[in-house]
Every structure is written in structure tokens, then in C-alpha cells.
Amino acid sequence: MKNIYNSILCTLVLAITFTSCDNYLDDAPKGSKVPTALADFEAFLRDEYTNQSVNVEQALTLLNDRYQTVADLAYYRLTKANYFWDETADRIALNQADETTYYGQYAGISTFNLIIENALKTTEATEEQKRIVWAEAKVLRAMSYYNLVNFYADTYVASTAATKLSVPLITSADINAPSKQVTIQEMYDFILADVKDALPYLPKVSQTALHPNLGAGYAFYSRVFLQMNNYTEALKYADLALAENNKLYNWVAYYNSNKAVIDIPNSYTNTPSPMGYDYVENYTYRHGATTRLSTEMSIPVDRAKRFEAGDARFLSRWKIRTVGAETYYRRTLSGMFNYGGITTVEIYLIKAECLARAGQLGTAMDVLNTVRKTRILPASYQDITAADVTTAMNAILRTKRNELILTLIPFTDARRLNAEGVYKVGFTKIDGGTTYTLSPESHLWTMPFPQGATKNPGNGTLTQNVAK
């Protein structure tokens, strides 16, 4: 992993010289600053392009949640293989340049390691303030590892997690730090331990939306336990998170307030995104693609069909458009979008799923409908009821996929559900007269490591988790 840290450390050294680089610089060069105060390290948490970005473009492509132009599909061969679910494609050979997910998450991890190693030794701060920054970095590191293990490794299955490999684990910011490709179980144990360490010190109120608070810690714990099929613990921490923040944004009101602009035929004038730093649903905020911090993504026509009728959130975000031979739903919001963090709606729907699995169908539907009432226009709204678990689960999962579209969560949920084998996720589409299918058992659900990582693993080894 030396190549990761070479690039990251070069960037950091340009701005500062920190004390852990004694092997390179014993004295700070003239005009540079040696960080010793807590504020020097806390500032790294605000680096949105490097440390607060979660680019999972190929997962969105596999789900066909993001629209891909004909030109992009012709040029980007890996994107084409995932978009058309080509199981014959050698994605390892094709993955020569798509390294943003891998190196982006490890760049953030490098920074969080630096903070974790140094925060408690800093000056100009109380012990409580030091612990808060240390805890925030712990949660963000755990979130980054969660993204990696759920992108490049098979999904968590208790019976195989201790034998299957995940991703390299690095816990030091030292440029010569060793890396070990640990098992899936070891990685999940590490993630849970990081959050456990952090919880006693997380503040109830965030310094900014980029700083995880106590609600974020509980919410992330709930997400991880759900992925591990531990529904008791997932429900426990969902309730704790909602006790910290249970606000839902009223998308029906947003649509009605902006209806005059939204409904103009053939007009794509952007309305402001409410999903930015001050979104009431935020536990913690992280961006999506680094190159599109302030741009919504367009979606395919087939994907748009899977939204509920009268979904104000959908109507406020996309509008059908035809350009030449291409028809898609064009984005209509401008601003910021919390694609990589955690919001209350995810936790409401985790709670609903856990209740449904426990047989508490009425309560589960009450939770689901609490969300839907803020999303579905009154003319289309009707409470969903369920007399059996399957009906309840299908309703909950449909809503969750729509609510969290363009984030990693629909991808991780699909992998989890496919491994369970009860509520499997697969897709079929017809494009240009050809039928394409993504089966629940496909190897495409695990992304290959980029060639740059496997060819230069640094101070460790890296084994591909897929054959192609």
C-alpha cells in the first residue's frame, strides 16, 4: 500500500510538515507549519474532496441507477460491462483506470489514521475536545472501511466471513506501515471496535455536518449490524439513533412550493437541493463523486418506473428528457447531495425491516408510512398494510431503494439479500432488442480491485476477490 501513502503524504507535506515524518524531515522547512494544536488536525476532517467523498460509481452502474450515455458506454469498457451485466467480460483486465473508489477511500483512511494517532497528544485543547476529534476520526475511518469491504469483497455471511478475504487493513499513517488483507470477519470486527471506542466521546451536536455526532455513531452501528444480519442489534441502535434525530424532510411541501417551476413542460431549470449540509435528515454528511460535488445524477427510464406514483421526491429531482436517440430522466436539482453519509430515512427503514422480520408487521408498516407521508402526494397516498412478512418486506425494500438511490446502500442491501436467499434482487432489461439479465448469484456483485492496487500492493499482498 506504499503507493497510496506516497501520494497522500506528498499532498500533506506540501501544506504542512507533521511530527510523524521524522524519517524525512527533522526540522520544519522555512515557511511551513508543524501541526501541534488540535485545530490543525481537526481541519483535515473538513477536506471534502479527499476525506469526505464516497465515489461508488460502478455500483450505481451495475444497479442501473445512474444513467449512462451512449458515448460513455462506448468509451468506458468497464462501465459498459457492468451496465449491461456482461458476465463474460474480464473486468480485472478492464479495470486499469477506475481507481477512485479504492484510492479515494484509502486517502481518507490515511488522514483518519493520522488524526487518531495524534489527536490525543495535541495542544491548545481540553482532553474532552481531543477525545471528540479522535472519536470522529474513528467513526469516519470505520465508514470508509465499510465502503471498501462492501465494494471489493463478498458480502458478510457468518459461516464464511472468517475464511474469505476482504481488503487491506492499515491502521497507521506512517508511509512504511504494513498492510494486511484481512478476512471479512476481521474487517467487520475492526469496524465495530472503532465505533465502540468512539461512542462514549461523540458529541450530541456536531461541529459541522462533516463531523459525526452521537446519532451518527448509533446510525452507523445500526447499518453495520443490519449488514451482518443481526437484526436485534440493528433495531436497538436504530432506536438510539432516532432518539437523537428523528426528523424527516417534507418533500410534499417542497414539491408544492416549487411546482410552478418543476412542472413547466420541456424546462429543466434547476431548483435548489435541500439535501445539503443543513438537511434535517443528516446524521453525518459525505459527498458522492469527487468531480460532481454539486451535481445530481440523471437516471434511466426503466429505473424511474420503479418509484411510487405521486412520489414528490422523485418528481422534484428528475424530469424526462429526449436528446436525439436518447431518452432519460434528467436531474433538476442543483446544490449539494448527501450521497455518502447517513440520514434518518435510512434508519427509519432499517427499523421497519427489523420489526417486520420480528413479526411486528403493524408497527413496521407504521414506521414505513411515517416516511411515505412526507414523500407521497396526498392524491396518490394510501397507507400500506401487510398481512405477512413478505408483503411488508417488499414494501419496505422498495421504498428504501428509492429513498437511497445513488448511494452505496441499495448495492449493499442487494448483496445482503441475495446471500440470505429469501428476498433476492436481480434485474432484466431490454436494450436495442437484446435482453440482459443480472442474476442474484452473479459474480458481478463483487467489484475487482484496480490493477494499480494489485500490481503495486506496497507493504503487503493483495489477492483479487473475483475471477473476472
Coordinates of C-alpha atoms in Angstrom, one line a residue:
M1 CA 0.0 0.0 0.0
K2 CA 3.1 2.2 -0.2
N3 CA 1.8 3.8 -3.4
I4 CA -1.3 5.1 -1.6
Y5 CA 0.7 6.8 1.1
N6 CA 3.3 8.2 -1.2
S7 CA 0.6 10.2 -3.0
I8 CA -1.2 11.2 0.2
L9 CA 1.9 12.1 2.1
C10 CA 3.2 14.2 -0.8
T11 CA 0.0 16.2 -0.7
L12 CA 0.2 16.7 3.0
V13 CA 3.8 17.7 3.0
L14 CA 3.1 20.4 0.6
A15 CA 0.8 22.0 3.1
I16 CA 2.4 21.0 6.4
T17 CA 5.2 19.0 7.9
F18 CA 4.0 16.8 10.7
T19 CA 6.0 15.2 13.5
S20 CA 5.5 11.6 12.3
C21 CA 7.7 12.3 9.3
D22 CA 11.0 12.4 11.3
N23 CA 12.5 9.9 8.8
Y24 CA 12.2 12.6 6.1
L25 CA 12.5 16.0 7.8
D26 CA 13.9 16.6 11.3
D27 CA 13.1 20.3 11.1
A28 CA 10.3 22.2 9.6
P29 CA 11.3 24.0 6.4
K30 CA 11.1 27.7 6.5
G31 CA 7.6 29.0 6.0
S32 CA 5.9 25.6 6.8
K33 CA 3.8 24.8 9.8
V34 CA 4.3 21.9 12.2
P35 CA 0.8 20.9 13.4
T36 CA 0.7 20.6 17.2
A37 CA -2.7 22.1 18.0
L38 CA -5.8 20.1 17.9
A39 CA -7.3 22.5 15.4
D40 CA -4.5 21.7 12.9
F41 CA -5.6 18.0 12.8
E42 CA -9.3 18.7 13.1
A43 CA -9.1 20.8 9.9
F44 CA -8.4 17.6 7.9
L45 CA -11.9 16.4 8.6
R46 CA -13.1 19.3 6.5
D47 CA -11.3 18.2 3.4
E48 CA -14.4 17.3 1.5
Y49 CA -12.7 16.4 -1.8
T50 CA -10.4 13.8 -0.3
N51 CA -11.7 12.7 3.1
Q52 CA -15.4 13.2 2.8
S53 CA -16.2 11.8 -0.6
V54 CA -17.6 8.4 -1.4
N55 CA -17.4 7.6 -5.1
V56 CA -19.1 4.2 -5.8
E57 CA -19.9 4.9 -9.5
Q58 CA -19.5 1.2 -10.7
A59 CA -22.0 0.0 -8.0
L60 CA -24.5 2.6 -9.3
T61 CA -23.8 1.5 -12.8
L62 CA -24.4 -2.2 -12.0
L63 CA -27.7 -1.4 -10.5
N64 CA -28.6 0.8 -13.5
D65 CA -29.5 3.5 -11.0
R66 CA -27.3 6.1 -12.9
Y67 CA -28.0 6.9 -16.5
Q68 CA -25.0 6.2 -18.8
T69 CA -24.9 8.0 -22.2
V70 CA -24.3 6.0 -25.4
A71 CA -20.9 7.8 -25.7
D72 CA -19.8 6.9 -22.2
L73 CA -20.8 3.3 -22.7
A74 CA -18.8 3.2 -26.0
Y75 CA -15.7 4.7 -24.4
Y76 CA -15.6 3.2 -20.8
R77 CA -15.3 -0.5 -21.3
L78 CA -15.6 -1.4 -17.5
T79 CA -18.7 0.8 -17.3
K80 CA -20.2 -1.0 -20.3
A81 CA -19.5 -4.4 -18.8
N82 CA -21.3 -3.5 -15.5
Y83 CA -24.1 -1.6 -17.2
F84 CA -25.0 -4.5 -19.5
W85 CA -24.2 -7.2 -16.9
D86 CA -21.7 -8.9 -19.1
E87 CA -20.5 -12.0 -17.2
T88 CA -18.1 -12.9 -19.9
A89 CA -16.1 -9.6 -19.6
D90 CA -12.8 -9.7 -17.8
R91 CA -13.4 -6.8 -15.5
I92 CA -10.0 -7.2 -13.9
A93 CA -8.3 -6.5 -17.3
L94 CA -10.7 -3.7 -17.9
N95 CA -10.2 -2.1 -14.5
Q96 CA -7.0 -0.2 -15.5
A97 CA -8.0 3.3 -14.6
D98 CA -11.1 3.2 -12.4
E99 CA -9.3 3.6 -9.1
T100 CA -11.3 6.4 -7.5
T101 CA -13.2 4.3 -5.1
Y102 CA -10.2 2.4 -3.9
Y103 CA -7.7 5.2 -3.5
G104 CA -10.3 7.7 -2.5
Q105 CA -11.3 5.7 0.5
Y106 CA -7.7 4.9 1.5
A107 CA -6.8 8.5 1.2
G108 CA -9.4 9.3 3.8
I109 CA -8.3 6.4 5.9
S110 CA -4.7 7.7 5.8
T111 CA -6.0 11.1 7.2
F112 CA -8.1 9.5 9.8
N113 CA -5.2 7.3 10.9
L114 CA -3.1 10.5 11.2
I115 CA -5.7 12.1 13.4
I116 CA -6.3 9.0 15.6
E117 CA -2.5 8.7 16.2
N118 CA -2.0 12.4 17.1
A119 CA -5.2 14.0 18.4
L120 CA -4.8 12.9 22.0
K121 CA -1.2 14.3 22.0
T122 CA -2.1 17.8 20.7
T123 CA -2.0 21.2 22.4
E124 CA -4.4 24.1 22.8
A125 CA -7.4 21.9 23.7
T126 CA -9.1 20.2 26.6
E127 CA -9.0 16.4 27.0
E128 CA -12.7 16.3 26.1
Q129 CA -12.1 18.3 22.9
K130 CA -9.2 15.9 21.9
R131 CA -11.4 12.9 22.5
I132 CA -14.2 14.3 20.4
V133 CA -11.9 14.7 17.3
W134 CA -10.3 11.3 17.9
A135 CA -13.8 9.7 18.1
E136 CA -15.0 11.5 15.0
A137 CA -12.0 10.2 13.1
K138 CA -12.7 6.7 14.4
V139 CA -16.2 6.7 13.0
L140 CA -15.2 8.1 9.6
R141 CA -12.4 5.5 9.3
A142 CA -14.9 2.8 10.1
M143 CA -17.3 4.2 7.5
S144 CA -14.6 4.2 4.9
Y145 CA -13.6 0.6 5.6
Y146 CA -17.3 -0.4 5.4
N147 CA -17.5 1.1 1.9
L148 CA -14.4 -0.8 0.8
V149 CA -15.3 -4.2 2.2
N150 CA -18.8 -3.9 0.7
F151 CA -17.4 -3.0 -2.7
Y152 CA -14.4 -5.1 -3.2
A153 CA -15.2 -8.2 -1.1
D154 CA -18.1 -10.6 -0.9
T155 CA -21.0 -9.7 1.4
Y156 CA -20.9 -10.7 5.1
V157 CA -22.1 -14.3 5.7
A158 CA -21.4 -15.5 9.2
S159 CA -20.5 -19.1 8.0
T160 CA -17.8 -17.9 5.6
A161 CA -16.7 -14.5 6.9
A162 CA -13.7 -15.9 8.7
T163 CA -12.3 -17.6 5.6
K164 CA -12.9 -15.2 2.8
L165 CA -10.6 -12.2 2.2
S166 CA -11.7 -8.6 2.3
V167 CA -9.5 -5.6 1.8
P168 CA -6.1 -4.4 3.2
L169 CA -6.3 -3.1 6.8
I170 CA -4.0 -0.2 7.6
T171 CA -4.1 1.5 11.0
S172 CA -1.0 3.8 10.8
A173 CA -0.3 7.0 8.8
D174 CA 3.4 6.0 8.6
I175 CA 4.4 5.8 5.0
N176 CA 6.1 2.5 5.7
A177 CA 3.1 1.0 7.6
P178 CA 2.5 -2.6 6.7
S179 CA -0.9 -3.7 5.2
K180 CA -2.6 -7.0 5.6
Q181 CA -5.6 -8.2 3.6
V182 CA -7.7 -9.4 6.4
T183 CA -10.7 -11.7 6.4
I184 CA -14.2 -10.3 6.1
Q185 CA -14.8 -11.2 9.8
E186 CA -11.7 -9.5 10.9
M187 CA -12.7 -6.3 9.0
Y188 CA -16.2 -6.2 10.5
D189 CA -14.7 -6.8 13.9
F190 CA -12.4 -3.9 13.4
I191 CA -15.2 -1.6 12.2
L192 CA -17.4 -2.5 15.2
A193 CA -14.5 -1.9 17.6
D194 CA -13.8 1.5 16.1
V195 CA -17.4 2.6 16.6
K196 CA -17.5 1.1 20.1
D197 CA -14.4 3.1 21.0
A198 CA -15.9 6.3 19.6
L199 CA -19.4 6.2 21.1
P200 CA -18.6 7.4 24.6
Y201 CA -16.9 10.6 23.2
L202 CA -19.1 11.6 20.3
P203 CA -21.0 14.9 21.0
K204 CA -24.7 15.1 20.7
V205 CA -24.4 18.1 18.4
S206 CA -22.0 18.2 15.5
Q207 CA -19.5 21.0 15.0
T208 CA -20.4 20.8 11.3
A209 CA -22.3 18.3 9.2
L210 CA -19.0 16.7 8.3
H211 CA -18.3 15.8 11.9
P212 CA -20.1 12.6 13.1
N213 CA -22.2 13.1 16.2
L214 CA -23.6 10.6 18.7
G215 CA -26.6 10.0 16.4
A216 CA -24.3 9.2 13.5
G217 CA -22.4 6.7 15.6
Y218 CA -25.6 4.9 16.6
A219 CA -26.9 5.1 13.0
F220 CA -23.7 3.6 11.5
Y221 CA -23.7 0.9 14.1
S222 CA -27.3 0.0 13.0
R223 CA -26.2 -0.1 9.4
V224 CA -23.3 -2.4 10.1
F225 CA -25.4 -4.8 12.3
L226 CA -28.1 -5.0 9.6
Q227 CA -25.4 -6.0 7.0
M228 CA -24.4 -8.7 9.4
N229 CA -28.0 -9.9 9.7
N230 CA -28.0 -9.1 13.4
Y231 CA -31.5 -7.6 13.4
T232 CA -31.8 -7.3 17.2
E233 CA -28.7 -5.1 17.5
A234 CA -29.6 -3.2 14.3
L235 CA -33.0 -2.4 15.8
K236 CA -31.5 -1.4 19.1
Y237 CA -29.2 1.1 17.6
A238 CA -31.8 2.4 15.1
D239 CA -33.9 3.3 18.1
L240 CA -31.0 5.0 19.8
A241 CA -30.2 7.0 16.6
L242 CA -33.8 8.1 16.1
A243 CA -33.8 9.3 19.7
E244 CA -31.0 11.6 18.7
N245 CA -32.6 12.8 15.5
N246 CA -35.9 11.5 14.0
K247 CA -36.6 14.4 11.6
L248 CA -37.9 13.8 8.1
Y249 CA -37.8 16.3 5.4
N250 CA -41.3 17.2 3.9
W251 CA -40.8 16.6 0.2
V252 CA -44.5 17.0 -0.5
A253 CA -44.2 20.6 0.8
Y254 CA -41.0 21.1 -1.3
Y255 CA -42.7 19.9 -4.4
N256 CA -45.8 22.1 -3.8
S257 CA -43.6 25.2 -3.2
N258 CA -41.6 24.6 -6.4
K259 CA -44.4 23.1 -8.5
A260 CA -44.7 26.1 -10.8
V261 CA -41.0 25.7 -11.9
I262 CA -40.9 21.9 -11.7
D263 CA -43.9 21.4 -13.9
I264 CA -43.0 23.7 -16.8
P265 CA -43.0 21.5 -19.9
N266 CA -39.6 20.9 -21.5
S267 CA -37.9 23.1 -18.9
Y268 CA -35.0 21.9 -16.8
T269 CA -34.4 24.9 -14.7
N270 CA -32.8 23.8 -11.6
T271 CA -34.4 24.2 -8.2
P272 CA -32.2 24.2 -5.0
S273 CA -31.3 20.9 -3.4
P274 CA -32.5 20.6 0.2
M275 CA -30.1 17.6 0.7
G276 CA -27.0 19.7 1.6
Y277 CA -25.2 20.4 4.8
D278 CA -28.3 21.6 6.6
Y279 CA -30.6 18.8 5.5
V280 CA -32.7 18.0 8.6
E281 CA -32.3 14.2 8.0
N282 CA -28.5 14.4 8.2
Y283 CA -26.6 12.4 10.9
T284 CA -23.4 13.0 9.1
Y285 CA -22.7 14.3 5.6
R286 CA -20.4 12.9 2.9
H287 CA -20.3 13.6 -0.8
G288 CA -20.6 11.2 -3.7
A289 CA -18.3 11.5 -6.7
T290 CA -15.4 13.9 -6.2
T291 CA -15.8 15.5 -9.6
R292 CA -19.5 16.2 -9.0
L293 CA -19.8 17.6 -5.5
S294 CA -22.7 19.9 -6.6
T295 CA -24.3 17.9 -9.4
E296 CA -27.2 15.4 -9.2
M297 CA -27.0 12.4 -11.4
S298 CA -29.6 11.5 -14.1
I299 CA -31.4 8.1 -14.1
P300 CA -32.6 5.7 -16.8
V301 CA -36.2 5.4 -17.8
D302 CA -36.5 1.9 -16.5
R303 CA -35.3 3.0 -13.1
A304 CA -37.7 5.8 -12.9
K305 CA -40.6 3.4 -13.4
R306 CA -39.8 1.8 -10.0
F307 CA -40.8 4.8 -8.0
E308 CA -44.3 5.1 -6.4
A309 CA -46.9 7.1 -8.2
G310 CA -47.0 10.6 -6.7
D311 CA -43.5 10.4 -5.2
A312 CA -42.8 14.1 -4.6
R313 CA -39.1 13.4 -4.0
F314 CA -38.8 11.8 -7.4
L315 CA -40.9 14.5 -9.1
S316 CA -38.7 17.2 -7.5
R317 CA -35.4 15.6 -8.7
W318 CA -35.8 14.3 -12.2
K319 CA -37.8 15.1 -15.4
I320 CA -37.9 13.0 -18.6
R321 CA -35.9 14.3 -21.5
T322 CA -35.1 13.2 -25.0
V323 CA -31.9 14.3 -26.8
G324 CA -31.6 12.7 -30.2
A325 CA -32.0 9.0 -29.8
E326 CA -31.5 9.0 -26.1
T327 CA -34.3 9.3 -23.5
Y328 CA -33.7 9.5 -19.8
Y329 CA -34.7 11.3 -16.6
R330 CA -32.6 14.4 -16.3
R331 CA -31.6 15.9 -13.0
T332 CA -33.4 19.1 -12.0
L333 CA -31.8 20.0 -8.6
S334 CA -28.6 22.0 -8.0
G335 CA -26.6 22.2 -4.8
M336 CA -25.2 19.6 -2.5
F337 CA -26.3 16.0 -2.0
N338 CA -25.6 13.7 0.9
Y339 CA -24.7 10.6 -1.1
G340 CA -22.1 9.2 1.2
G341 CA -23.2 9.9 4.8
I342 CA -26.1 8.7 6.9
T343 CA -29.6 10.2 7.1
T344 CA -32.7 9.5 9.3
V345 CA -34.7 7.9 6.5
E346 CA -32.2 5.0 6.2
I347 CA -32.6 4.4 9.9
Y348 CA -36.4 4.5 9.8
L349 CA -36.3 1.9 7.1
I350 CA -33.8 -0.3 8.9
K351 CA -36.1 -0.1 11.9
A352 CA -39.1 -1.1 9.7
E353 CA -37.2 -4.1 8.3
C354 CA -36.1 -5.3 11.7
L355 CA -39.7 -5.0 13.0
A356 CA -41.1 -6.9 10.0
R357 CA -38.6 -9.7 10.4
A358 CA -39.6 -9.9 14.1
G359 CA -43.2 -10.3 13.0
Q360 CA -44.3 -6.9 14.3
L361 CA -46.0 -6.1 11.0
G362 CA -48.3 -3.4 12.2
T363 CA -45.6 -1.4 13.8
A364 CA -43.3 -1.9 10.9
M365 CA -45.9 -0.5 8.5
D366 CA -46.5 2.4 10.8
V367 CA -42.7 3.3 10.6
L368 CA -42.8 2.8 6.8
N369 CA -45.9 5.0 6.4
T370 CA -44.3 7.7 8.6
V371 CA -41.7 8.1 5.9
R372 CA -44.1 7.8 3.0
K373 CA -46.4 10.5 4.3
T374 CA -43.5 13.0 3.8
R375 CA -42.9 11.8 0.3
I376 CA -46.1 10.8 -1.5
L377 CA -48.5 13.4 -2.7
P378 CA -51.9 13.3 -0.9
A379 CA -53.8 12.5 -4.1
S380 CA -51.7 9.3 -4.5
Y381 CA -51.1 8.4 -0.9
Q382 CA -52.6 5.4 0.8
D383 CA -51.3 3.6 3.9
I384 CA -49.6 0.3 3.1
T385 CA -50.7 -2.6 5.2
A386 CA -49.3 -6.1 5.3
A387 CA -50.7 -9.4 6.5
D388 CA -47.5 -11.3 6.0
V389 CA -43.7 -10.7 6.3
T390 CA -43.1 -10.9 2.5
T391 CA -45.6 -8.2 1.7
A392 CA -44.1 -6.0 4.4
M393 CA -40.5 -6.6 3.4
N394 CA -41.2 -5.9 -0.3
A395 CA -42.8 -2.6 0.6
I396 CA -40.0 -1.6 2.9
L397 CA -37.3 -2.6 0.5
R398 CA -38.9 -0.8 -2.5
T399 CA -39.1 2.4 -0.5
K400 CA -35.5 2.1 0.7
R401 CA -34.1 1.5 -2.8
N402 CA -35.9 4.6 -4.0
E403 CA -35.0 6.8 -1.0
L404 CA -31.3 5.9 -1.0
I405 CA -30.8 5.8 -4.8
L406 CA -27.4 6.9 -5.9
T407 CA -25.8 5.9 -2.6
L408 CA -24.0 2.6 -1.9
I409 CA -26.8 1.3 0.3
P410 CA -29.1 -0.3 -2.4
F411 CA -26.0 -2.2 -3.6
T412 CA -25.1 -3.4 -0.1
D413 CA -28.7 -4.3 0.6
A414 CA -29.0 -6.3 -2.6
R415 CA -25.8 -8.3 -1.8
R416 CA -27.1 -9.0 1.7
L417 CA -30.5 -10.1 0.5
N418 CA -29.1 -12.3 -2.3
A419 CA -26.8 -14.0 0.2
E420 CA -29.8 -14.6 2.5
G421 CA -31.7 -16.1 -0.4
V422 CA -35.2 -15.0 0.6
Y423 CA -35.7 -11.6 -0.9
K424 CA -33.3 -11.9 -3.8
V425 CA -32.5 -8.9 -6.0
G426 CA -32.0 -9.4 -9.8
F427 CA -32.8 -7.4 -12.9
T428 CA -33.8 -7.9 -16.5
K429 CA -33.9 -5.3 -19.2
I430 CA -34.3 -5.0 -23.0
D431 CA -31.9 -2.6 -24.8
G432 CA -31.7 -2.4 -28.6
G433 CA -33.8 -5.5 -28.9
T434 CA -31.4 -7.6 -26.7
T435 CA -32.4 -8.9 -23.3
Y436 CA -29.9 -8.5 -20.5
T437 CA -30.1 -10.1 -17.0
L438 CA -28.3 -9.7 -13.7
S439 CA -28.9 -12.7 -11.6
P440 CA -28.8 -12.7 -7.8
E441 CA -25.9 -15.2 -8.0
S442 CA -23.8 -13.3 -10.4
H443 CA -20.1 -12.7 -9.6
L444 CA -20.7 -9.1 -10.8
W445 CA -21.9 -8.2 -7.4
T446 CA -18.3 -8.0 -6.1
M447 CA -16.1 -5.4 -7.8
P448 CA -12.5 -6.2 -8.8
F449 CA -9.6 -4.4 -7.3
P450 CA -8.0 -1.9 -9.8
Q451 CA -4.8 -3.1 -11.5
G452 CA -2.8 -0.3 -9.9
A453 CA -3.5 -1.8 -6.5
T454 CA -2.8 -5.4 -7.3
K455 CA 0.4 -4.6 -9.3
N456 CA 1.8 -2.4 -6.5
P457 CA 0.4 -3.5 -3.2
G458 CA 3.1 -1.7 -1.2
N459 CA 4.0 -3.2 2.2
G460 CA 1.7 -6.2 1.9
T461 CA -0.1 -8.5 -0.5
L462 CA -3.4 -8.2 -2.3
T463 CA -5.4 -11.1 -3.7
Q464 CA -8.3 -10.5 -6.1
N465 CA -11.6 -11.5 -4.6
V466 CA -13.2 -12.2 -8.0
A467 CA -12.1 -14.3 -11.0
K468 CA -13.1 -11.6 -13.5

